mmCIF file of C-alpha atoms in Angstrom:
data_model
loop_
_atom_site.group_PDB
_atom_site.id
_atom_site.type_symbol
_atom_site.label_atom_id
_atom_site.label_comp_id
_atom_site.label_asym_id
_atom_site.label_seq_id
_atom_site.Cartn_x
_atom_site.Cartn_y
_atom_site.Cartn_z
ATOM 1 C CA UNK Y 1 -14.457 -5.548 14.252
ATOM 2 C CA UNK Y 2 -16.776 -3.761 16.422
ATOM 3 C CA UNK Y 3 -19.565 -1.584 15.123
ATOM 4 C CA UNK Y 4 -18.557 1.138 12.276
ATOM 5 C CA UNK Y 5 -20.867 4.191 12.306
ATOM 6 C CA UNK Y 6 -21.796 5.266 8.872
ATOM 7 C CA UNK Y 7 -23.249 9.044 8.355
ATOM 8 C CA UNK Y 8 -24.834 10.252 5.491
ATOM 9 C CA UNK Y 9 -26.498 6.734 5.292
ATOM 10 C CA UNK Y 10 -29.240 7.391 2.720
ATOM 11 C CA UNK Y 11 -27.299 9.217 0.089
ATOM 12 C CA UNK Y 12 -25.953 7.625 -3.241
ATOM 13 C CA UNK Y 13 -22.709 6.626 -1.151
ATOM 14 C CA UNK Y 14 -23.108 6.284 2.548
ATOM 15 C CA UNK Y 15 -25.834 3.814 1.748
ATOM 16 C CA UNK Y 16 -23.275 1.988 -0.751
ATOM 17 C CA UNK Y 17 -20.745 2.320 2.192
ATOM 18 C CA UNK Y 18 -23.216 0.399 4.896
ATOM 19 C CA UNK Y 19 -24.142 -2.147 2.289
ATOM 20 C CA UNK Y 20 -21.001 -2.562 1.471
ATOM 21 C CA UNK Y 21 -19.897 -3.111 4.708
ATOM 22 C CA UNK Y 22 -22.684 -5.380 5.541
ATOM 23 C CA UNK Y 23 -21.959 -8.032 3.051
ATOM 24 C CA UNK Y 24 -18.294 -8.039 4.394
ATOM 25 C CA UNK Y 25 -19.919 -8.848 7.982
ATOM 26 C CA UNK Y 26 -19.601 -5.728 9.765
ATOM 27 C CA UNK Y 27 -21.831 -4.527 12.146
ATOM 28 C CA UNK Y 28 -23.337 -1.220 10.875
ATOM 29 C CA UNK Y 29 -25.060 1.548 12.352
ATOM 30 C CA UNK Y 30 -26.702 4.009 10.260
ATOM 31 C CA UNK Y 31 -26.605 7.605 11.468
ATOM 32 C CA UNK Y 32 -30.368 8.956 9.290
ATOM 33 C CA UNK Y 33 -32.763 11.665 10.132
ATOM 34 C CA UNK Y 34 -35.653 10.154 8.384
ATOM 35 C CA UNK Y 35 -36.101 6.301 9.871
ATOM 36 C CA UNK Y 36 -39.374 5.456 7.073
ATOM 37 C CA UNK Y 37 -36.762 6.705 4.322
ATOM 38 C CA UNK Y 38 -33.663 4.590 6.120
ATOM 39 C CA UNK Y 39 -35.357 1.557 5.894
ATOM 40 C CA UNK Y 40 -36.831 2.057 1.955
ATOM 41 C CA UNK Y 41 -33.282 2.592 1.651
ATOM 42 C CA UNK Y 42 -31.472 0.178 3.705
ATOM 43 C CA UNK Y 43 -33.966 -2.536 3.907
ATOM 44 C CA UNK Y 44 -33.025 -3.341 7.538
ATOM 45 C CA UNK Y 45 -29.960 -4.622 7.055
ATOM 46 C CA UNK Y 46 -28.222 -2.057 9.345
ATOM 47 C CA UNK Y 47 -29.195 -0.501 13.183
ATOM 48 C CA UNK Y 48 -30.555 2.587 13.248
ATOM 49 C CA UNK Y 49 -29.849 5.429 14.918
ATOM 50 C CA UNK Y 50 -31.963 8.519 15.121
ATOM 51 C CA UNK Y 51 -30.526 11.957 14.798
ATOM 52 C CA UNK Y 52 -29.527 14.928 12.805
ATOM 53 C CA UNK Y 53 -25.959 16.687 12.943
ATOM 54 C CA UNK Y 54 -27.501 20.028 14.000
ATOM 55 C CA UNK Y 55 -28.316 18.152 17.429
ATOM 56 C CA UNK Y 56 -25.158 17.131 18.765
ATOM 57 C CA UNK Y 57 -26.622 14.527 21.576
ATOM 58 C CA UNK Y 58 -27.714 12.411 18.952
ATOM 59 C CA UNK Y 59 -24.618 12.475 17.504
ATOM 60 C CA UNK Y 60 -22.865 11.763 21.027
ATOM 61 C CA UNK Y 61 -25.463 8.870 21.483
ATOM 62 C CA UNK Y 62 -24.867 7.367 18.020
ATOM 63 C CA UNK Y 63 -21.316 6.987 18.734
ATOM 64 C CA UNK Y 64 -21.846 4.730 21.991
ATOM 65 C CA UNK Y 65 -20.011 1.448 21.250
ATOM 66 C CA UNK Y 66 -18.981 2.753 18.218
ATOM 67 C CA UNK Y 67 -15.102 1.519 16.805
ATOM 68 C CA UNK Y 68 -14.801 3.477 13.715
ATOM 69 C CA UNK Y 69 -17.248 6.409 11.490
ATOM 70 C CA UNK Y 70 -17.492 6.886 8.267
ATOM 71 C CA UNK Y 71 -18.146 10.553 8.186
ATOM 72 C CA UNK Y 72 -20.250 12.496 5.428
ATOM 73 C CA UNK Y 73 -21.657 15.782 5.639
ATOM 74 C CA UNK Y 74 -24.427 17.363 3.277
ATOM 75 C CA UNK Y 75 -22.896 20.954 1.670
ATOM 76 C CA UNK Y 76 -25.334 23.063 3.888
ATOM 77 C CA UNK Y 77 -23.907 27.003 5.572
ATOM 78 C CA UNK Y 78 -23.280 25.337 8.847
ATOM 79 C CA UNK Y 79 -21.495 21.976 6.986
ATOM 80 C CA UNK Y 80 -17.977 23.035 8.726
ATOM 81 C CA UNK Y 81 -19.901 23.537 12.429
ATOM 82 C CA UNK Y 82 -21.825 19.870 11.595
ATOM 83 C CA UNK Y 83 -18.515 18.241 11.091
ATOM 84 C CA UNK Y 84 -16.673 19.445 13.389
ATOM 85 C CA UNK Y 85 -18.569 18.782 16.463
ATOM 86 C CA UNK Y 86 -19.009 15.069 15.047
ATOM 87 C CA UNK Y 87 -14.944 14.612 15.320
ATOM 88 C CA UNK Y 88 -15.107 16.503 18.901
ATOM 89 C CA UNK Y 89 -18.093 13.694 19.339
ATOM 90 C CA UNK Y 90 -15.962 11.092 18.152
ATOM 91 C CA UNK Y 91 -13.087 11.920 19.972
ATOM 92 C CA UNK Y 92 -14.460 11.940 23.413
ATOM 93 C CA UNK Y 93 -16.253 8.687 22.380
ATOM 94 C CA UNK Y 94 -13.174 7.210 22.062
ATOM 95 C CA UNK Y 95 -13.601 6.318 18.390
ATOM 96 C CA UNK Y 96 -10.464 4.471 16.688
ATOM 97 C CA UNK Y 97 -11.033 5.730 13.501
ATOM 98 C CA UNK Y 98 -12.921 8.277 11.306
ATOM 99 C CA UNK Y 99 -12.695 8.347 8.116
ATOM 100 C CA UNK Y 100 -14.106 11.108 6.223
ATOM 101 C CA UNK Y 101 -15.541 11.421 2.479
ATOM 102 C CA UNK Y 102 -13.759 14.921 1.009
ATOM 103 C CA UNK Y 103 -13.920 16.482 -2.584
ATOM 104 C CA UNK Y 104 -10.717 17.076 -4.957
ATOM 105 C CA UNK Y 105 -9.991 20.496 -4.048
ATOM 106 C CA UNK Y 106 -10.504 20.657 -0.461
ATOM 107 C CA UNK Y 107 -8.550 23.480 0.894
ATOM 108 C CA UNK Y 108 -8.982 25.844 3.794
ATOM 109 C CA UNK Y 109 -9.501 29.685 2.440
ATOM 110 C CA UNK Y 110 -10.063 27.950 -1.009
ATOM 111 C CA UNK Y 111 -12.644 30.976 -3.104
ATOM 112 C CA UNK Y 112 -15.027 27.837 -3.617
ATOM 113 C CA UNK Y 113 -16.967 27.772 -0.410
ATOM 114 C CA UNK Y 114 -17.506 23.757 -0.718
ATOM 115 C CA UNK Y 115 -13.862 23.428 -1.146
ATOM 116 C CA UNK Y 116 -13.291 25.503 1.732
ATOM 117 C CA UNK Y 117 -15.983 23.890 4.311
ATOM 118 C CA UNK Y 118 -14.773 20.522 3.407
ATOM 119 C CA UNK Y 119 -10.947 21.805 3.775
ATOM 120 C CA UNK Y 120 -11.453 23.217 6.821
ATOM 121 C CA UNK Y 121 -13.166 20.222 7.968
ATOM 122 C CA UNK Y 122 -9.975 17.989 7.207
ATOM 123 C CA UNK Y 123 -7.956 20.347 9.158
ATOM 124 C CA UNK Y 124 -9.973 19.866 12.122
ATOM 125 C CA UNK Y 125 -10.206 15.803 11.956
ATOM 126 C CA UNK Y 126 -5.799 15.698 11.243
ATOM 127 C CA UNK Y 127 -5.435 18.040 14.807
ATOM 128 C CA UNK Y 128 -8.274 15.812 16.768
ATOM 129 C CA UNK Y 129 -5.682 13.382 17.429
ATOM 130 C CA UNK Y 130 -8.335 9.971 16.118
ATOM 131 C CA UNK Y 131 -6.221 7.907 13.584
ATOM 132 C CA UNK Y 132 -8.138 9.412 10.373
ATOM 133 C CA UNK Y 133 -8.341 8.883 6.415
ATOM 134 C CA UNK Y 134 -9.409 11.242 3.851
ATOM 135 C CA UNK Y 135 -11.111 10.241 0.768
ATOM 136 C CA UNK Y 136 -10.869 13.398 -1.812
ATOM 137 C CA UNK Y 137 -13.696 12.121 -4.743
ATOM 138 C CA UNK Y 138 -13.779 13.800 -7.511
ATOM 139 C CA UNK Y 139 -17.038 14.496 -9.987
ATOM 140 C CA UNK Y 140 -19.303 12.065 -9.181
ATOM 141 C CA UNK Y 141 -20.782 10.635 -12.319
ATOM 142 C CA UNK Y 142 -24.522 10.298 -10.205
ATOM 143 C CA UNK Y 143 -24.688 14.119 -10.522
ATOM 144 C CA UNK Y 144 -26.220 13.713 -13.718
ATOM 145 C CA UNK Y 145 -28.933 12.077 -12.025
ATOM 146 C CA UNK Y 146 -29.777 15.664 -11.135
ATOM 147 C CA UNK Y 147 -31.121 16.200 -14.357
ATOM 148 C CA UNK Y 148 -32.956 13.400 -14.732
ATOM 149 C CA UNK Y 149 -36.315 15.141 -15.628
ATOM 150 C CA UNK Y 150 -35.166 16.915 -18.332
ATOM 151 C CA UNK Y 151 -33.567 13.690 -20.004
ATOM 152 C CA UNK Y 152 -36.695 12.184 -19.620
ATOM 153 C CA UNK Y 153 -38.910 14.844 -21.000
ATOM 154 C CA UNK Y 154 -36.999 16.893 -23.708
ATOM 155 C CA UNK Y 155 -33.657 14.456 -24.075
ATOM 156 C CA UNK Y 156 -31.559 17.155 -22.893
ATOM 157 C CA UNK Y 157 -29.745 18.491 -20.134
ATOM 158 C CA UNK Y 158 -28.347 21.997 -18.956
ATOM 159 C CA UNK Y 159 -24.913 22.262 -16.932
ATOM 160 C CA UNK Y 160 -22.138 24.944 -17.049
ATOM 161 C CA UNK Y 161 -19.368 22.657 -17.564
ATOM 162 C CA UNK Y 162 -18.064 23.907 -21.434
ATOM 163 C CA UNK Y 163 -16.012 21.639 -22.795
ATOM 164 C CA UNK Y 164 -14.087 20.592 -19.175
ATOM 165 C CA UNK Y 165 -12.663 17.070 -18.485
ATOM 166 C CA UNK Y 166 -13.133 15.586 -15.690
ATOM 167 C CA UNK Y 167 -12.305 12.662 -14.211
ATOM 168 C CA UNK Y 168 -15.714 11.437 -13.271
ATOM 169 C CA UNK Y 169 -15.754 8.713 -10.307
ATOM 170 C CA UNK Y 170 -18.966 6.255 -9.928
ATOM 171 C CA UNK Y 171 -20.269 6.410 -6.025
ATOM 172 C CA UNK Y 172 -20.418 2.999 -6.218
ATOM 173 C CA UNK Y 173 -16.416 2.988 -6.528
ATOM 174 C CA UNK Y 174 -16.091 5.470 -3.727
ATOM 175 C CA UNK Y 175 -18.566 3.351 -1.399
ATOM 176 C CA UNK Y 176 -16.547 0.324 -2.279
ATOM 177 C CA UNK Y 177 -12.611 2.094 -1.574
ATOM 178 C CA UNK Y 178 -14.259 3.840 1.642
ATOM 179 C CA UNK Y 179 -15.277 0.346 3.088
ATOM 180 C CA UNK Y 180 -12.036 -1.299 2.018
ATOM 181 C CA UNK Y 181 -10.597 1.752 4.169
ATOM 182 C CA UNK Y 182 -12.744 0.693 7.141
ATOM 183 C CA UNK Y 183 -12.129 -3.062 7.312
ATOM 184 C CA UNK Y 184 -8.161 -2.506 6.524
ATOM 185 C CA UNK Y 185 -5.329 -1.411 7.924
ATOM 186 C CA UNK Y 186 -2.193 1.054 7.039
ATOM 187 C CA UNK Y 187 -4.577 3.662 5.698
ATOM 188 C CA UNK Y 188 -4.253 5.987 8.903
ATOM 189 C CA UNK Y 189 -2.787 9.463 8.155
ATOM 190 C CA UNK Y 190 -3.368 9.318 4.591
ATOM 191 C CA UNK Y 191 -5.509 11.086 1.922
ATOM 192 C CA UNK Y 192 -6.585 8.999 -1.013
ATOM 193 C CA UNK Y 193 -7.419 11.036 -4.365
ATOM 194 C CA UNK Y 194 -10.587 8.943 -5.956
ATOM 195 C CA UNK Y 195 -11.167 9.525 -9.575
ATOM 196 C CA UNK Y 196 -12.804 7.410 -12.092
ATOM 197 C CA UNK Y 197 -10.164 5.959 -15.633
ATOM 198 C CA UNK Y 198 -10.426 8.565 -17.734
ATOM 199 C CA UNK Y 199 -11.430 12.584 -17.922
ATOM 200 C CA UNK Y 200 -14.250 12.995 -20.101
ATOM 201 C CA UNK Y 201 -16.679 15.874 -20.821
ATOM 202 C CA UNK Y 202 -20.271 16.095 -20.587
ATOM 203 C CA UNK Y 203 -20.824 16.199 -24.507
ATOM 204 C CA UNK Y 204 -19.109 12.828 -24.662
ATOM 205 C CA UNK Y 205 -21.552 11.823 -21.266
ATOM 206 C CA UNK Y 206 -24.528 12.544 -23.285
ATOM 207 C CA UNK Y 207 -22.942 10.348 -26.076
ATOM 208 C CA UNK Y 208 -22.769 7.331 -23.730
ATOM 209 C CA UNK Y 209 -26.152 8.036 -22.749
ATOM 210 C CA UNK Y 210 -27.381 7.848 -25.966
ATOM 211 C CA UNK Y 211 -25.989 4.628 -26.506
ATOM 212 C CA UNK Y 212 -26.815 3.410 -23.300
ATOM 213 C CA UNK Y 213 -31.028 4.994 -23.685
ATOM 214 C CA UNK Y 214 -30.782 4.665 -27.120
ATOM 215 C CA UNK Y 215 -32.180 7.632 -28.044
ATOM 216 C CA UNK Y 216 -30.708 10.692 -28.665
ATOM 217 C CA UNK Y 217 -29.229 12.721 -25.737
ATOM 218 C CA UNK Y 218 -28.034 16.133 -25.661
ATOM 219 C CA UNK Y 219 -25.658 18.311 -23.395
ATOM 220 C CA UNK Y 220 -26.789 21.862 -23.611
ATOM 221 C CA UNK Y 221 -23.896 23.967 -22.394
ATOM 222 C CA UNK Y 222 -24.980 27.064 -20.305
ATOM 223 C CA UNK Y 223 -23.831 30.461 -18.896
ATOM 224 C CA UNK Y 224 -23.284 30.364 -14.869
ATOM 225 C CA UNK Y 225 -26.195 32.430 -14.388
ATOM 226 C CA UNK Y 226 -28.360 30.754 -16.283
ATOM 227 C CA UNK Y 227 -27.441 27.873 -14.398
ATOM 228 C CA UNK Y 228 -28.096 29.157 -10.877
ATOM 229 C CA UNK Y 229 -31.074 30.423 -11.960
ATOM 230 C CA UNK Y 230 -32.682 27.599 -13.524
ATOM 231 C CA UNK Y 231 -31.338 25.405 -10.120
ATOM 232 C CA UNK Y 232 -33.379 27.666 -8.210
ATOM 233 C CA UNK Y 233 -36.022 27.407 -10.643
ATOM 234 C CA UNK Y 234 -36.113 23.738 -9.395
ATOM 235 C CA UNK Y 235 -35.831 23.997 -6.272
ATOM 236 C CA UNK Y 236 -32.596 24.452 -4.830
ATOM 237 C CA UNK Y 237 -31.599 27.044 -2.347
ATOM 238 C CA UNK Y 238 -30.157 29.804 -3.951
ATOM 239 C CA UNK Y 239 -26.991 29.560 -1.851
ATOM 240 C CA UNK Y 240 -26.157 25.449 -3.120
ATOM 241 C CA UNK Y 241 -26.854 26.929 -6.447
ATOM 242 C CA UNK Y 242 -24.285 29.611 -6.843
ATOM 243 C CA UNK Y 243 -21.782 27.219 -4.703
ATOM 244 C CA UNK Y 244 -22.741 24.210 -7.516
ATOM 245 C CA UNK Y 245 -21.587 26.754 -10.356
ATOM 246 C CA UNK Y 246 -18.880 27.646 -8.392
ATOM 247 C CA UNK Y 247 -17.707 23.864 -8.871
ATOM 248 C CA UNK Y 248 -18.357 23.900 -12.492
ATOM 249 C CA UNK Y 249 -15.990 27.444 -12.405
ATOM 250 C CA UNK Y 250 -13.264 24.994 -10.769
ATOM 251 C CA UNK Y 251 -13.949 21.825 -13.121
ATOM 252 C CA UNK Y 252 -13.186 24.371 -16.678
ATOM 253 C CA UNK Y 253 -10.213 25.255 -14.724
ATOM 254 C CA UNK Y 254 -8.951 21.770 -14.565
ATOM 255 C CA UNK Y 255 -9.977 20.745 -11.259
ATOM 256 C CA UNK Y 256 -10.775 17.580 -11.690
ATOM 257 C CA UNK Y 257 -8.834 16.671 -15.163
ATOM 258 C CA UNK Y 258 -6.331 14.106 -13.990
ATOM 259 C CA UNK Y 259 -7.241 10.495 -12.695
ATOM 260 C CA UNK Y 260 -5.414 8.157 -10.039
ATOM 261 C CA UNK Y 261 -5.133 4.689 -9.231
ATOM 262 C CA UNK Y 262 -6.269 5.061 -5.590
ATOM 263 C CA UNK Y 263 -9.624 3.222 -6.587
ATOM 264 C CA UNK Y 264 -7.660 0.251 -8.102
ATOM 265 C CA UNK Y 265 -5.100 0.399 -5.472
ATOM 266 C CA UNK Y 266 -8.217 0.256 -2.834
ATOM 267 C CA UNK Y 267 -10.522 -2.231 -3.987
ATOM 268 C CA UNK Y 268 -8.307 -4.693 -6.464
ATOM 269 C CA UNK Y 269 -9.963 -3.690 -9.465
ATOM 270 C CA UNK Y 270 -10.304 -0.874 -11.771
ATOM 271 C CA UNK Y 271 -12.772 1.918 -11.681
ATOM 272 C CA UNK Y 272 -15.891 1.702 -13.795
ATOM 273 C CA UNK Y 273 -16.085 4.271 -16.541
ATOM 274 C CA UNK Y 274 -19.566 5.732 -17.524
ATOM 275 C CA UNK Y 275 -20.895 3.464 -19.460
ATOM 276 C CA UNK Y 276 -21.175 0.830 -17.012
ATOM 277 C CA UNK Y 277 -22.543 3.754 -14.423
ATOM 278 C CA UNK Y 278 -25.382 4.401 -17.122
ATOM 279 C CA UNK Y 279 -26.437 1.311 -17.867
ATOM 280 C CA UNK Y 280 -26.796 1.125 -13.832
ATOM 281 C CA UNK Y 281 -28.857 4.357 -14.017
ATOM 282 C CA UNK Y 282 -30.873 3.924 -17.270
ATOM 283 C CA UNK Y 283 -34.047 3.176 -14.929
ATOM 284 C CA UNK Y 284 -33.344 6.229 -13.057
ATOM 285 C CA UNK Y 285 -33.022 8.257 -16.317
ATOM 286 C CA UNK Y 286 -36.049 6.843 -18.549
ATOM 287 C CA UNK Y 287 -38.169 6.535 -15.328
ATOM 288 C CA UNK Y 288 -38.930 3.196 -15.271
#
């Protein structure tokens, strides 16, 4: 296989995607804005190529040579713009295959504006006329890494998720099933639903933690705007905050309640549940 373009390629999955991809033997080229943090990252195991989605020549002149793109865009206002003018990219390049990580509820129009860039961005890759495969993940269990500091300091964390279950998926799963994707065939035209094996809530995540830290771990549950305001408090942009708690809106409504086999189907084994993901995290969480 020639070389498979992988975007997003410092985050918790598109670096799990080129790594994974490396140890099959593919030839990888990572799409990064920040080279120095790439190759913390990556380790120089994959090519680099410089460029940002908001410049569209680098995106034109990452594709050169390329066969196939994994395709992951940041939630940012001008996400549907970013993604769209890497498919037009990828088209003209003559790319065989793109196939793009999506969220469980993707839908044009949808109220949730993530939902609805990431829907409208499907809509756009299925008319481009490139053979292409959606990946819809679910919850990903690393978003409790966002609250990392507060597990450290006071054993708790703060999230708007009541008493919702949800089908939590481990990145490393979705990295895994998205490079299966890339290195097999049959997959073109479909959309795979990735969810983890069971739908659990955030008290019983802070359980699991607690076994996994041993020390006691507690899931504070919040009202929205408390939420969005102590996000900003931290340091996110005001508009990813209200969009995160928009989310959390969808996951008490069920969003993300019901699980799939797509990851066993995928990747020939079953999908971890979160106690494996914590005990992978634990240094992350106790800040070792």
């Amino acid at each position: 296989m020639a070389t498979v373009l992988v975007t997003g390629a410092t985050g918790n999955v598109g670096s799990k995607v080129a790594t994974e991809l490396c140890a099959r033997g593919i030839s990888v080229r990572s799409f990064v804005r920040d080279l120095d943090r790439a190759a913390a990252v990556l380790g120089g195991k994959t090519e680099m190529a410089h460029g940002d989605f908001a410049e569209p020549a680098s995106v034109r002149r990452a594709l050169d040579g390329v066969e196939r793109m994994f395709l992951l865009c940041a939630n940012d206002p001008r996400q549907v713009e970013y993604g769209t003018n890497a498919i037009d990219a990828a088209a003209a390049a003559g790319v065989r295959q793109v196939v793009m990580l999506s969220t469980i509820g993707a839908g044009a129009g949808s109220s949730t504006v993530f939902f609805d860039q990431h829907g409208r961005i499907e809509e756009h890759l299925r008319g481009s006329g490139i053979p292409a495969v959606v990946l819809r993940s679910s919850h990903m269990m690393s978003n409790i890494l966002g609250s990392a500091t507060t597990i450290r300091q006071a054993g708790r964390f703060f999230l708007p998720a009541g008493d919702a279950r949800i089908a939590m998926v481990d990145p490393h799963d979705v990295a895994t099933a998205a490079a299966a994707v890339l290195v097999t065939s049959g997959h073109d035209g479909r959309t795979h639903v990735l969810t983890g094996p069971e739908a659990i809530t955030y008290a019983e995540v802070a359980r699991l933690l607690s076994n996994v830290l041993g020390r006691p771990i507690e899931y504070v549950d919040v009202p929205d705007d408390a939420a969005v305001a102590g996000m900003a408090q931290a340091g996110l942009p005001q508009w990813i905050a209200e969009q995160v708690v928009d989310v959390f809106e969808a996951l008490r409504g069920g969003e993300n309640a019901s699980t799939t086999s797509s990851v066993r189907e995928l990747t020939g084994r079953e999908p971890r549940g979160f106690e494996e993901f914590a005990r992978w995290a634990a240094p992350l969480l106790v800040g070792e």
